[in-house]
Amino acid sequence: MDIAKRHNLKVVEDCCQAIGAEFKGQKVGSFGDFGCFSFYPTKNLGGMGDGGMITCNDENLYNRVIALRNHGGAIRYYHDELGVNSRLDEIQAAILRVKMPYVNEWNAKRRENAYRYNEMFAKYPEILTPKEVENSYCVYHQYTIRIENRDKVHQLLQENGVGAMIYYPVPLHLQKLHKELGYKEGDLPLTEKDTKLVMSLPMFPEITPEEQQTVVDTVVKCLNMTKQAV
Ligand SMILES: Cc1ncc(COP(=O)(O)O)c(C=O)c1O
């Protein structure tokens, strides 16, 4: 925010995976000029279809966003600028209103599950588990590990009935969409290395310790299979 202020920039926080997360006791989505949240069904607070929320703390920005989500018009059928159709539909709003009071409780359960995974993986130092930054309150939308032979382990996990996922297979700077920016492989070596190592394991508030143990045992089994195959 200091850098942004010095250069007169606006800051948009992408909080899509982080509803309820905090840094130094402050909720994400309240640091920048805007906070963007996703209510995609699999998110920590999910609707029954697409939806999202933008937070801001400035009346002018608020009015502009309200207009932009409605084809750029603050007054019906009068369009001041080009907007989009991004009105949250009422059915989603009704469902999200009912679910919202539970999000802190669900986040607390995700945290317990993450710490349980950490303990279960502790005796396998070759599998790297998530580290929390000091003063942060993580809400574990994903529980992401780093593991050697990732692609092979991932494939074996699918074959063994564990729904692990790779978020994300292509980093932003190598997406076709950003070709005109001129980045090439090797420009962001740490990102590219992690892209090849990360894998997210089943994580949701209701996962049981037994299910987590099955996930951990299967990951270890699959990793050992890849080592034997080499
Ligand atoms: C970090 C992040 N940003 C943005 C998005 C996009 O959210 P939506 O699909 O609701 O537009 C997602 C959803 O997957 C996300 O995880």
mmCIF file with all atom_site columns, C-alpha atoms in Angstrom, residues 14 39 61 209 212 230:
data_model
loop_
_atom_site.group_PDB
_atom_site.id
_atom_site.type_symbol
_atom_site.label_atom_id
_atom_site.label_alt_id
_atom_site.label_comp_id
_atom_site.label_asym_id
_atom_site.label_entity_id
_atom_site.label_seq_id
_atom_site.pdbx_PDB_ins_code
_atom_site.Cartn_x
_atom_site.Cartn_y
_atom_site.Cartn_z
_atom_site.occupancy
_atom_site.B_iso_or_equiv
_atom_site.pdbx_formal_charge
_atom_site.auth_seq_id
_atom_site.auth_comp_id
_atom_site.auth_asym_id
_atom_site.auth_atom_id
_atom_site.pdbx_PDB_model_num
ATOM 1 C CA . ASP A 1 14  ? -7.501  -10.993 -4.970  1.00 0.00 ? 14  ASP A CA 1
ATOM 2 C CA . PHE A 1 39  ? -18.367 -17.503 -4.335  1.00 0.00 ? 39  PHE A CA 1
ATOM 3 C CA . LEU A 1 61  ? -15.381 3.871   -5.872  1.00 0.00 ? 61  LEU A CA 1
ATOM 4 C CA . PRO A 1 209 ? -9.025  -37.853 10.455  1.00 0.00 ? 209 PRO A CA 1
ATOM 5 C CA . GLN A 1 212 ? -6.864  -37.695 5.987   1.00 0.00 ? 212 GLN A CA 1
ATOM 6 C CA . VAL A 1 230 ? 13.135  -44.853 -11.458 1.00 0.00 ? 230 VAL A CA 1
#
